[in-house]
Every structure is written in C-alpha cells, then in structure tokens.
CSV table of C-alpha atoms and ligand atoms in Angstrom, one decimal:
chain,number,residue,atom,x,y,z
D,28,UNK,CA,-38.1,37.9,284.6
D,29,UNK,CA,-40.2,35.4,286.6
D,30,UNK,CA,-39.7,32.0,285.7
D,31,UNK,CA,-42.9,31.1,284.4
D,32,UNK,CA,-42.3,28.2,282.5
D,33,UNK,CA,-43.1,24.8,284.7
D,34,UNK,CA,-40.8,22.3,284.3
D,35,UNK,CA,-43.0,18.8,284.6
D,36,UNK,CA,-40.3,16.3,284.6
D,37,UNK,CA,-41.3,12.6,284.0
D,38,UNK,CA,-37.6,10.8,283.4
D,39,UNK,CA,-39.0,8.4,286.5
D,40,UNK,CA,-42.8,7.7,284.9
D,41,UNK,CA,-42.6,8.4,281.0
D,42,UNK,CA,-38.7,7.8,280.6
D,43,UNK,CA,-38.5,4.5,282.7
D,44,UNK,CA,-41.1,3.3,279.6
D,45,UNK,CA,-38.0,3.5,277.1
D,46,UNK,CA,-37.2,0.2,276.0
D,47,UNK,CA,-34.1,-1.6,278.4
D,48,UNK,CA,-34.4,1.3,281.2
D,49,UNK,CA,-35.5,0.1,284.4
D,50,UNK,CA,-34.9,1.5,287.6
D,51,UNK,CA,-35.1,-0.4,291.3
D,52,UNK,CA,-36.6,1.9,293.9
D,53,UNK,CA,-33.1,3.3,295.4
D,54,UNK,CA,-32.3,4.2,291.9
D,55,UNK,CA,-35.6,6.3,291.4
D,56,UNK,CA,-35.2,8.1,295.2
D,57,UNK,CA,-31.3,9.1,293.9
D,58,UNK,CA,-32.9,10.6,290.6
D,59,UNK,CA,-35.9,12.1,292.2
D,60,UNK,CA,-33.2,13.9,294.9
D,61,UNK,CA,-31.3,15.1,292.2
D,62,UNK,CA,-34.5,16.7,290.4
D,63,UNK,CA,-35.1,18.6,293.5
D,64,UNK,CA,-31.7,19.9,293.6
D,65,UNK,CA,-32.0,20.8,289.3
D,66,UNK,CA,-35.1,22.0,290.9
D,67,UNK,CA,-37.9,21.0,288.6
D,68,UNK,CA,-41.5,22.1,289.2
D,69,UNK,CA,-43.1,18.9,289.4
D,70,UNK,CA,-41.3,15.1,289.3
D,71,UNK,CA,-44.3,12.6,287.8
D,72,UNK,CA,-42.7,9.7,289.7
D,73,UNK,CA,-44.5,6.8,288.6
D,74,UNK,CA,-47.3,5.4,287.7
D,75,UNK,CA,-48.7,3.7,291.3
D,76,UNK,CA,-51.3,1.1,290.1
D,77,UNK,CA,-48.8,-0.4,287.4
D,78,UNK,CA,-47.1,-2.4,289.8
D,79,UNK,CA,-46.0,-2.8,293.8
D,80,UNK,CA,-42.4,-1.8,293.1
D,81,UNK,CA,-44.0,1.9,291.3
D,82,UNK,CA,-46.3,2.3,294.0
D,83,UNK,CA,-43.6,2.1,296.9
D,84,UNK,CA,-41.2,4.4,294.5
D,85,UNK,CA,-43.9,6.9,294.3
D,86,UNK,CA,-44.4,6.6,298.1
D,87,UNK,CA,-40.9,6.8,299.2
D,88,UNK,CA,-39.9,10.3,296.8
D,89,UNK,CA,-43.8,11.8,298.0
D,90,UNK,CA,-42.5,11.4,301.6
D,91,UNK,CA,-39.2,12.1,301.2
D,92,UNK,CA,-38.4,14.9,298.1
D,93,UNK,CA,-39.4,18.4,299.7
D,94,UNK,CA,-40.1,21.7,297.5
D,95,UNK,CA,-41.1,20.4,294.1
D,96,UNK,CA,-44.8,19.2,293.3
D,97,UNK,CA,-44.9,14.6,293.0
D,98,UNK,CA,-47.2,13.0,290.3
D,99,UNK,CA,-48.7,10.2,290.1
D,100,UNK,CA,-49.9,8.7,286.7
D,101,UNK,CA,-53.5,7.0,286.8
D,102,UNK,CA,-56.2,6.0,284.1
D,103,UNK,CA,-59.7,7.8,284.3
D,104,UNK,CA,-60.9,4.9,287.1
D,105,UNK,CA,-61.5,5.1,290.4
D,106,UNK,CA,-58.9,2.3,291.4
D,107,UNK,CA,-55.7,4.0,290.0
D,108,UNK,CA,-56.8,7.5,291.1
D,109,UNK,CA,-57.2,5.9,295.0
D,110,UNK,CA,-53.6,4.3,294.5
D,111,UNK,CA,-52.2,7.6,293.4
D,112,UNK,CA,-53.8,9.7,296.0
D,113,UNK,CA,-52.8,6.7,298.8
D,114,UNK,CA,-49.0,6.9,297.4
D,115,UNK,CA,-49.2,10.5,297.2
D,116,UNK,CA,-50.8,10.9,300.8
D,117,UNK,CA,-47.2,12.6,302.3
D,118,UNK,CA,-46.7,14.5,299.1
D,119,UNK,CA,-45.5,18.3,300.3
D,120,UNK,CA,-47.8,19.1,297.4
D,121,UNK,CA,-48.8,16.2,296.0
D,122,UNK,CA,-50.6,15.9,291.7
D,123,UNK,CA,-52.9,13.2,290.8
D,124,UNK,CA,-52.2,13.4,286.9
D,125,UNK,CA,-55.2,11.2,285.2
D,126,UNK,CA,-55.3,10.0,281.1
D,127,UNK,CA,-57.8,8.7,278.7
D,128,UNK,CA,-57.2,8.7,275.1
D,129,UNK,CA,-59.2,11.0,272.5
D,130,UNK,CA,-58.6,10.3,269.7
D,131,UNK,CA,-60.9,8.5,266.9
D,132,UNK,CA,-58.2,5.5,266.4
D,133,UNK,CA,-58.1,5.5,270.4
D,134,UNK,CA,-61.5,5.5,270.8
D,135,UNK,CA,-62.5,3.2,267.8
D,136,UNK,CA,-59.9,0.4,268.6
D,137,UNK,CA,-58.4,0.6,271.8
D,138,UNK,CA,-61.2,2.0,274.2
D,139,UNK,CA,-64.7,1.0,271.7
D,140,UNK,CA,-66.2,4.0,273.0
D,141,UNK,CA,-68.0,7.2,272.0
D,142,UNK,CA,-67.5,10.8,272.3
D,143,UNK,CA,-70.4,10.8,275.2
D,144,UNK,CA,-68.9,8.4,276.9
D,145,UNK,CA,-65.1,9.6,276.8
D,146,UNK,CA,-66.3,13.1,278.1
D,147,UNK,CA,-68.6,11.2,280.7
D,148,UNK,CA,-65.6,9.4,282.2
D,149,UNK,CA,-62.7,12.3,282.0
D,150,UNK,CA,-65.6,14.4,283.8
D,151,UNK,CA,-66.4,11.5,286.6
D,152,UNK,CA,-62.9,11.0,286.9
D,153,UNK,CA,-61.5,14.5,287.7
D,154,UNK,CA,-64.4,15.2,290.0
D,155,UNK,CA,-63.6,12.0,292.0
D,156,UNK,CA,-59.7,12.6,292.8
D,157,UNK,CA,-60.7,16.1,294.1
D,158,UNK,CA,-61.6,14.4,297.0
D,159,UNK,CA,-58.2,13.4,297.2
D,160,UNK,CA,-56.0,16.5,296.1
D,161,UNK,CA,-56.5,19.7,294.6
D,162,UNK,CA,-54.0,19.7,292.3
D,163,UNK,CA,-55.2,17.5,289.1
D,164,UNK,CA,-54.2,17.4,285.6
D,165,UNK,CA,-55.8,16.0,282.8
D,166,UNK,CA,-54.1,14.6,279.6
D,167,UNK,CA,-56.6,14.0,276.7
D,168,UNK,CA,-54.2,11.3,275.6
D,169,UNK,CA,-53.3,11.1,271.4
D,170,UNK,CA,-54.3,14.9,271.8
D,171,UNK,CA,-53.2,15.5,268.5
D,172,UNK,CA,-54.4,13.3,266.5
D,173,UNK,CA,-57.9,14.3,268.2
D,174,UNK,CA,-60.5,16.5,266.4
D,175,UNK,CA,-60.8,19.9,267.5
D,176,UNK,CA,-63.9,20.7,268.1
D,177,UNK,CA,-63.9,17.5,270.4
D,178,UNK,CA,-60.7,18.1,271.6
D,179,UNK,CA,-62.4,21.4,273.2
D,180,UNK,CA,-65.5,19.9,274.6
D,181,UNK,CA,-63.2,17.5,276.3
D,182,UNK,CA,-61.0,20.5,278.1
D,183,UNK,CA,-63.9,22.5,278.8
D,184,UNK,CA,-65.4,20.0,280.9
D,185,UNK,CA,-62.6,18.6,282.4
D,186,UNK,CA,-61.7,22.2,283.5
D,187,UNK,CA,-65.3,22.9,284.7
D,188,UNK,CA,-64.5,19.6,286.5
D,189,UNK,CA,-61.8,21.1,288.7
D,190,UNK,CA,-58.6,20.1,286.6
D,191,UNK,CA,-56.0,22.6,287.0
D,192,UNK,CA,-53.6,21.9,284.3
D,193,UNK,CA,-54.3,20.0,280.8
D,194,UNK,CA,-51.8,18.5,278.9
D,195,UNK,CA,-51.5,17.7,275.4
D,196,UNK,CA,-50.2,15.1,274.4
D,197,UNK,CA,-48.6,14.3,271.0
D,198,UNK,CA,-48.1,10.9,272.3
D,199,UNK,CA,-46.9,9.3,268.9
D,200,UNK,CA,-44.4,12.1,267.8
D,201,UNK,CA,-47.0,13.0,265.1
D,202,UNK,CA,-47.3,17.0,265.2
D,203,UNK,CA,-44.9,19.3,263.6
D,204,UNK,CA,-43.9,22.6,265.1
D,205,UNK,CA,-46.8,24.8,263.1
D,206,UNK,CA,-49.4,22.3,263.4
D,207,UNK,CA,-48.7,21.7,267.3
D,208,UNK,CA,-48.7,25.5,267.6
D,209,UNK,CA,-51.9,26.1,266.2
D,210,UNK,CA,-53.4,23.1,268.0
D,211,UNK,CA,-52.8,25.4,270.8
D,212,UNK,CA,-54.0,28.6,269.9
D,213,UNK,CA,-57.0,26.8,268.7
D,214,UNK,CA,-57.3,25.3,272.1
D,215,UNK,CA,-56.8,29.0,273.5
D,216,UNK,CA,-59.5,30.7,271.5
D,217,UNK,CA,-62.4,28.0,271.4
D,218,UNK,CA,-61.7,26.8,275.2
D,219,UNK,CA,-64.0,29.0,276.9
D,220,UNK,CA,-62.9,28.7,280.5
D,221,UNK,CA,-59.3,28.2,279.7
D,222,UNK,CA,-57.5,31.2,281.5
D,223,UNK,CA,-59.0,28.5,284.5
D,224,UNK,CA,-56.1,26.3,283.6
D,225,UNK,CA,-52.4,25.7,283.1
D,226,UNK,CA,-52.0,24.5,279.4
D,227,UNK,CA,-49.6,21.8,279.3
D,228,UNK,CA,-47.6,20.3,276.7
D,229,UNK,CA,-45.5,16.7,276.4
D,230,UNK,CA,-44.0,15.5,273.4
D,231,UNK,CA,-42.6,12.5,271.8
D,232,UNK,CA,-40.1,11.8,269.6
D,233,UNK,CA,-40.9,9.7,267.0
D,234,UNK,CA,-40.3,12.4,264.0
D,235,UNK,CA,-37.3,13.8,265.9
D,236,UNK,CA,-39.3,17.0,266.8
D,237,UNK,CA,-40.0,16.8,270.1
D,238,UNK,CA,-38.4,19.7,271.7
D,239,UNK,CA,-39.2,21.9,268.3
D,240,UNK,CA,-42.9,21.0,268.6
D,241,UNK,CA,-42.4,22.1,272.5
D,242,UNK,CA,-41.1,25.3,272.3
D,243,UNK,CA,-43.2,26.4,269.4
D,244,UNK,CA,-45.9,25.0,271.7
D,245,UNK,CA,-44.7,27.4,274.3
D,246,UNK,CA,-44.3,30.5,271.6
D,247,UNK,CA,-48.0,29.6,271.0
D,248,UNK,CA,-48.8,30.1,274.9
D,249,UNK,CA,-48.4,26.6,276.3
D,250,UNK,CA,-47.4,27.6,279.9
D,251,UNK,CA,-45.9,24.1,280.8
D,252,UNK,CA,-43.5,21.8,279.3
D,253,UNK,CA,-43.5,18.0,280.0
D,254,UNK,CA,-39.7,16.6,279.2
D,255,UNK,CA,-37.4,13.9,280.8
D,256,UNK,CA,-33.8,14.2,281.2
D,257,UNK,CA,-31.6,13.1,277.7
D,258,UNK,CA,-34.7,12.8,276.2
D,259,UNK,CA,-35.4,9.0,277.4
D,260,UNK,CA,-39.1,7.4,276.8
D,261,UNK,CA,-41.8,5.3,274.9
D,262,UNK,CA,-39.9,4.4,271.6
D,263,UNK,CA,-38.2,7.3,270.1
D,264,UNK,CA,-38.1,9.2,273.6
D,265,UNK,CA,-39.8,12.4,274.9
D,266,UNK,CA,-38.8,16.1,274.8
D,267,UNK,CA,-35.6,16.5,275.9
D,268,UNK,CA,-35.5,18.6,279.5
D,269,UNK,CA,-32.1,19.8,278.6
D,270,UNK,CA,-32.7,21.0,275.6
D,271,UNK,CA,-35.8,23.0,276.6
D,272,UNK,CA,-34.3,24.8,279.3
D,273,UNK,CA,-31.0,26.0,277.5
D,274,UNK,CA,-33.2,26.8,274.5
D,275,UNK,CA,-35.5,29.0,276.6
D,276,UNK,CA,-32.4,30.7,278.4
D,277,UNK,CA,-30.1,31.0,275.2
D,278,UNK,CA,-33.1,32.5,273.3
D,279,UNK,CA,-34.4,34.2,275.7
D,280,UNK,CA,-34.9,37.3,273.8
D,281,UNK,CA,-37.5,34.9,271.7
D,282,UNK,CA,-39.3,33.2,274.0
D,283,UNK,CA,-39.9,36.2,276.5
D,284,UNK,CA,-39.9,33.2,279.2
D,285,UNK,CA,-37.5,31.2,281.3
D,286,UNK,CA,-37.5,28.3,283.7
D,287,UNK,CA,-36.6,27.8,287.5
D,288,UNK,CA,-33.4,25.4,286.7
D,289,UNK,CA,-30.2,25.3,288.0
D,290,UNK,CA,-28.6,24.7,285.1
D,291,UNK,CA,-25.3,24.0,286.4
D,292,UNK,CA,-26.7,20.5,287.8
D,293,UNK,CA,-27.4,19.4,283.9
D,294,UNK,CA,-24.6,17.3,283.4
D,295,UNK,CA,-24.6,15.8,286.7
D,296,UNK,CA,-28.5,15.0,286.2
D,297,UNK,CA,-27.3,13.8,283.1
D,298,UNK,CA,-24.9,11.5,283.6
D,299,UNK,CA,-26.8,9.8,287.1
D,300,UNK,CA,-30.3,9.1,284.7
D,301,UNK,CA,-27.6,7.5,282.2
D,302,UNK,CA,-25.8,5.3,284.8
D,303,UNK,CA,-28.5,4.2,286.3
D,304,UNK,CA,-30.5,3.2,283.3
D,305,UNK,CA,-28.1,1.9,281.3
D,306,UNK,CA,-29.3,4.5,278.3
D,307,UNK,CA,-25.7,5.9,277.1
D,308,UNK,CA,-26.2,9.6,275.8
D,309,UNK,CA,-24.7,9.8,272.3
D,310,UNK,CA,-21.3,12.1,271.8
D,311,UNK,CA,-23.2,14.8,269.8
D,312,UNK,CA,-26.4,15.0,272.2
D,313,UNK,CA,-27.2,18.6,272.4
D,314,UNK,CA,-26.1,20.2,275.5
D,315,UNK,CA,-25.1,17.1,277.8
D,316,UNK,CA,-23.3,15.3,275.2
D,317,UNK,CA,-19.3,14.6,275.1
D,318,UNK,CA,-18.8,16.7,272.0
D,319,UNK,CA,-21.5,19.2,272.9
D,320,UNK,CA,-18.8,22.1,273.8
D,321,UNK,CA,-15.9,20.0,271.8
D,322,UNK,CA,-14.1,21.8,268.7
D,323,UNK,CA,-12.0,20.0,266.2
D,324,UNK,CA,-11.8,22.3,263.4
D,325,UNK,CA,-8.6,24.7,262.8
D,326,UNK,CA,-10.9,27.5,262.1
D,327,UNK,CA,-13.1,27.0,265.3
D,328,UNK,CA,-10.8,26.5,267.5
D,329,UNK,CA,-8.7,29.4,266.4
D,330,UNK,CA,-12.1,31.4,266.7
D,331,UNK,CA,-13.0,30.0,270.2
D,332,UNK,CA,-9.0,30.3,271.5
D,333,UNK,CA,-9.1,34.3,270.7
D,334,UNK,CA,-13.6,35.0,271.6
D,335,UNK,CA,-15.5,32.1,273.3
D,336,UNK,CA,-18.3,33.2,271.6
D,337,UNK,CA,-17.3,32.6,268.2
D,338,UNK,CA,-18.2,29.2,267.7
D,339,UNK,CA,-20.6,28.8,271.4
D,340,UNK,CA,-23.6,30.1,272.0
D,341,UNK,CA,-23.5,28.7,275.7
D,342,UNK,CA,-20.7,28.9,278.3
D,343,UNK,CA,-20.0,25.3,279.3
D,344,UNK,CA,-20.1,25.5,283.2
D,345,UNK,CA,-23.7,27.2,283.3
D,346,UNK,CA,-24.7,23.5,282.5
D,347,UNK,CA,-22.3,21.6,284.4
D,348,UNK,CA,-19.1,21.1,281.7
D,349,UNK,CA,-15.6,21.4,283.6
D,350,UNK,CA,-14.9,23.9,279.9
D,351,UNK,CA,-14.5,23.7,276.5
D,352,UNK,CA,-12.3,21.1,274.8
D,353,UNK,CA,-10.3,21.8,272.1
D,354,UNK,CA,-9.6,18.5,270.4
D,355,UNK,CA,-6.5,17.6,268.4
D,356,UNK,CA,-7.0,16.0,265.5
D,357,UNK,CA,-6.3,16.2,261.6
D,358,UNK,CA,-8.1,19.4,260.7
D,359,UNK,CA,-6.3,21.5,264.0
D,360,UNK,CA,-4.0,24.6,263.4
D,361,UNK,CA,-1.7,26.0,265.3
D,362,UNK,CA,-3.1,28.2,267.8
D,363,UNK,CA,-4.8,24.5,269.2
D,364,UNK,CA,-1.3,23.1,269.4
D,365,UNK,CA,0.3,26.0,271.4
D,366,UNK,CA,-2.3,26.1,273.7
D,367,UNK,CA,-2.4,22.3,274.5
D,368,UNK,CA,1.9,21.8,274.4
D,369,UNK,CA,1.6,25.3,277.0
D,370,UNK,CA,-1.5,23.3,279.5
D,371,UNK,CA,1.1,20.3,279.6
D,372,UNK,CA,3.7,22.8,280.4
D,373,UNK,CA,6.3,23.0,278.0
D,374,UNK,CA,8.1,25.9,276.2
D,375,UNK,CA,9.1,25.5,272.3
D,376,UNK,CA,10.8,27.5,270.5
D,377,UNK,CA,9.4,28.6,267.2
D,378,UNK,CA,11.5,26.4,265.6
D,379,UNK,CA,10.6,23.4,267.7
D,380,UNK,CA,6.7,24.4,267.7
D,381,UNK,CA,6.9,24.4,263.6
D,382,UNK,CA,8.5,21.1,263.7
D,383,UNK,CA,6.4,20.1,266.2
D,384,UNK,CA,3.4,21.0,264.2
D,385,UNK,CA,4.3,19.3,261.2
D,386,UNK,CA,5.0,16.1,263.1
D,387,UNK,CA,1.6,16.8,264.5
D,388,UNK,CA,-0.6,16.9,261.1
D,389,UNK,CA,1.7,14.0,259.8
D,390,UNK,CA,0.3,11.6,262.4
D,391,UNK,CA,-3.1,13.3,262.5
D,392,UNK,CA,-3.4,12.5,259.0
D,393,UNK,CA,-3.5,8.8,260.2
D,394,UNK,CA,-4.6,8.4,262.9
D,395,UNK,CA,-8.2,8.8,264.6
D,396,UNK,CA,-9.2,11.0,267.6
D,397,UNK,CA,-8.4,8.3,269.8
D,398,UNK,CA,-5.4,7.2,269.2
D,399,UNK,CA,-4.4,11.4,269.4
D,400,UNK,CA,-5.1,11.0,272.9
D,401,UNK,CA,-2.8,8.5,273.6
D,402,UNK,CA,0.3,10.4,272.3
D,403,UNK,CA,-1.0,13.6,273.9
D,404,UNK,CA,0.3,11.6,276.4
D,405,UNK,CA,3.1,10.1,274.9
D,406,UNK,CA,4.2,14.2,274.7
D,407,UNK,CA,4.5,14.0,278.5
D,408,UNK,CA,7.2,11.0,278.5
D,409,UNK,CA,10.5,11.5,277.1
D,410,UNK,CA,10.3,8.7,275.5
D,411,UNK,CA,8.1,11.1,272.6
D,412,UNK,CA,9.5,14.0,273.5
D,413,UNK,CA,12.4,12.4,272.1
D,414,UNK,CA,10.6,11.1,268.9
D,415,UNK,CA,9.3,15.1,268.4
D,416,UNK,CA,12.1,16.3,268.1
D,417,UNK,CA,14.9,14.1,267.2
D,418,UNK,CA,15.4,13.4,263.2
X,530,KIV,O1,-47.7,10.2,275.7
X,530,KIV,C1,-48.7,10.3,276.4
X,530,KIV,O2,-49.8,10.5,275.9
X,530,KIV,C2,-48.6,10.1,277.9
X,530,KIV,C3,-49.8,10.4,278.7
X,530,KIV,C4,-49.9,9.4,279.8
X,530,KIV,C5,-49.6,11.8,279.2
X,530,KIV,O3,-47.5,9.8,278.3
X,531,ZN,ZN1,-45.9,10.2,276.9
C-alpha cells in the first residue's frame, strides 16, 4: 500500500509553544536529526521571524537535515515570508507555511478586519512567497470555528494563488470527530479547485480529541496530518504523532491508508523530545508511555504469557519497547510468578513455587508496585531467598 498519509511534524515550531519547553539550537538540530531518521515528511522547524535564536535553528536543520521537506512558520506579510524563504534558502526542499486567522472572533477582535480584506491578504501573501519557493501551504487559522461558505472562498483563492497544501486548523481544540469530519467533506464538495491541493489537517488538544478529530479528519479524506511527538504544544498540546501513526498501521484495515514511519524509532524519538524539553510523558501515554505494553492483572498476564495478542493489539518492538512487562503486583497469578522466579534463574519445586506464591500475594497485598521491585531483587540475594522459604 503506498504510504500516502504525510506526516507534517511540528514538535520544533508548534510543540516548543507548550508552556516550560524550550529548546537551544543544538537541542532542536538533535530532534530535527532524529525526525529524519523516524522519517517524517516534513519537520516545520520554527517559526524564523519570532526571534534570532528560531531563525538560526531553522537555518542550521534547512542546511543540514537531508530527505524530508523543512517549514518555516510566517504571518501573511511580506517580512516573515522573506525571513522564512532566507532561513529556508539551503532547504533540500524547502516549505514556506504562511497563517492568518478566519474566523469571526479572529477577525472581529484580534485582526479588526473584514472578509475582503482577509481574502485580499492570504491571496497577496501566497502569491508573494512563490517567488521564493514552490512549495507553500496555507493555514486559514481558527479554521473551525470559521464559517463555511467563507471558509471556501478563502481556500479557493489561496489555491488559485498557487498554495499547494491547506491546512485546517482547529487551533482551540474546539471540533469533535463528526463535526471535524464534515468540515472536510464540506471543504471537499464546495472547494472547486481542490483536487489542486493537499488537504491538511492540525489539531489541538484542548477537549482531549485531538488525534480522534485527526483520524476521522483523515477517514473524511484529509490527505495530511499535522502532529508533534508525545503530543506537546499551545496549552493542552497538539495531535499526538505517535498515536496517529500506530492508529493508521493497527487499523489499517479502517483507514485504507498508512504512513512512511519507522516506527521502531518511536520510543527513542520519544524519550530525546522529553529530555530535552523537560515535558515528562505520563506512565499510561498511549504507545510511548512506561505502562503502554505493561500488564498487572492475573487474568492479562495469564492471557498475554500463553498468546501475545490477547491483551495487545501492537507488538512492542515495532515501536521501539525492549518487550512486554509483566508486572508483579497484588492482582498477579501464578503463571506471572513462574515466569519472572525462571528469567532470574531459579528452579522451585511445586511445593516451594506454592509457598512462594503465597508469600508473594501476602506482601503484594501491602505493598505498592514499587516497593515489589525492590524485593524482586531481594529474590536474587540470599538474604530473601532465605526469608521465602524459611518458616
Ligand atoms: O493552531 C494553529 O492554528 C496553528 C497555525 C499556525 C497552523 O498552529
Ligand atoms: Zn497549532
């Protein structure tokens, strides 16, 4: 199947916005290399005009990240569009991504402009960074909350314009999954030269809906998907890369579509967006999470010791987990026991094992997850092997 789903990846421009993350330019080169190797489509790296330090960043990964496609972030006036295409300049294939807000609260109390005008400057701007680059997107920001008929004027002429991919943006976390679905096949009917044009799609999180309002988005026809890795952003976060891409490989019998990822470099991506920020992913964060492939349940891990597949839906090393951990705690059973006295390579007898196990869900019953860990290795000294077992 090809992989026709683009990956836009903007962890560097959108996800450096979440609150307490910020990133020196080293830091943004080692996640922009690491991109490459997950092998995104495109890497918005910054936002150039916003400050010197984004504008070298942007600079640095456009000269030196090969075989991906490098954003740059600029409002619909000529300044930022010249800084993007002058940080861009050694871009292998370099995007000038441009945004101005549609919507009526956008254009009543933050811009004080009206519909002529918006569609005046979207136009004036796409047309001008064509001198510079090819490749341009548009994002009618607040793109949700627009109206629809305006919301197709606006894409019509920004496609006959030369843009080559619009976005749209639920850039409060307002749509749910129906409503942003039908936003695009609205978009997809009405739009009259849209075949012209990638449709895009880049949500936040503010309703926790994100990735759901995505991939119905993509179900609906939306050919690329704007995401940063563990979700980071503006407030409440964006779409969570991750979580797209296993969600369009597990279901792949839904979504008819896939991606270009190498999946296996989740975890590491991961874990070197979380260092470097400072933004530590929670334990039960879907796929890249500590407990994402952890079972502590008798029944599961019964289940997942005789058929993987049981209780997981994906293998952890096709995204990067060493394997699945079965962890000891209260509510474990037997087969969970064996397995783990066996990997720290001893041999009970029945007897012993049942005495062991009772020992086992005696201290469970007290103690918390942590504290098991500590006299899983206690079981490697004598010291508990002698506690086990004497009485
Ligand atoms: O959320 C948003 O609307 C944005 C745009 C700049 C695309 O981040
Ligand atoms: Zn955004």
């Amino acid at each position: 199947m090809a992989n026709n789903i683009i990956i836009f990846d903007t962890t560097l421009r959108d996800g450096e916005q979440s609150p307490g993350a910020s990133l020196d330019i080293n830091e943004k080169v080692q996640i922009a290399r690491q991109l490459a190797l997950l092998q995104v489509n495109v890497i918005e790296a910054g936002f150039p005009v916003s400050s010197p330090g984004d504008f070298e960043s942007v600079k640095r990964i456009a000269r030196e990240v090969r075989g991906v496609s490098v954003a740059g972030l600029a409002r619909a006036v000529e300044k930022d569009i010249d800084s993007a295409a002058m940080a861009l300049e050694k871009a292998e294939k370099p995007r000038i991504h441009i945004f101005l807000a549609t919507s009526e609260i956008h254009r009543k109390y933050k811009l004080l402009k009206a519909k002529e005008e918006i569609i005046h400057l979207a136009v004036k701007a796409v047309k001008y960074a064509r001198k510079y680059v090819d490749d341009i997107e548009f994002s009618p920001e607040d793109a949700s909350r627009t109206e629809l008929d305006f919301l197709v004027q606006v894409v019509e002429a920004v496609i006959d314009a030369g843009a080559k991919t619009v976005n749209i943006p639920d850039t409060v976390g307002y749509a749910v999954p129906d409503h942003y679905a039908a936003l695009i096949r609205g978009l997809k009917e009405h739009v009259k030269n849209i075949h012209k044009a990638i449709i895009s799609v880049h949500c936040h999180n503010d309703l926790g809906l994100a990735v759901a309002n995505s991939l119905a988005a993509v179900k609906a026809g939306a050919q690329q998907v704007e995401c940063t890795i563990n979700g980071i952003g503006e407030r409440a976060g964006n779409a969570a890369l991750e979580e797209i891409v296993m969600a369009l490989k597990t279901r792949q019998d839904f979504y008819h579509c896939s991606t270009r990822i190498v999946t296996k470099e989740l975890i590491a991506t991961s874990k070197l967006v979380s260092t470097l920020t400072g933004l530590r992913v929670q334990r039960n964060k879907a796929i890249v999470g500590e407990n994402a492939f952890a079972h502590q349940s008798g029944v599961h891990q019964d289940g997942v010791l005789k058929e993987r597949t049981t209780y997981e839906i994906i293998k952890p090393e096709d995204v990067g987990h060493l394997k699945t951990r079965l962890v000891l705690g209260k509510l474990s059973g037997r087969h969970a026991l064996k397995e783990r006295i066996k990997e720290l390579g001893y041999e009970l007898s029945e007897e012993e094992f049942e005495r062991a196990f009772k020992e086992f869900k005696h201290i469970a019953d007290k103690k918390k997850r942590y504290l098991m860990r500590i006299l899983g290795l206690l079981l490697v000294s004598r010291k508990w092997k002698f506690l086990l077992f004497s009485n």
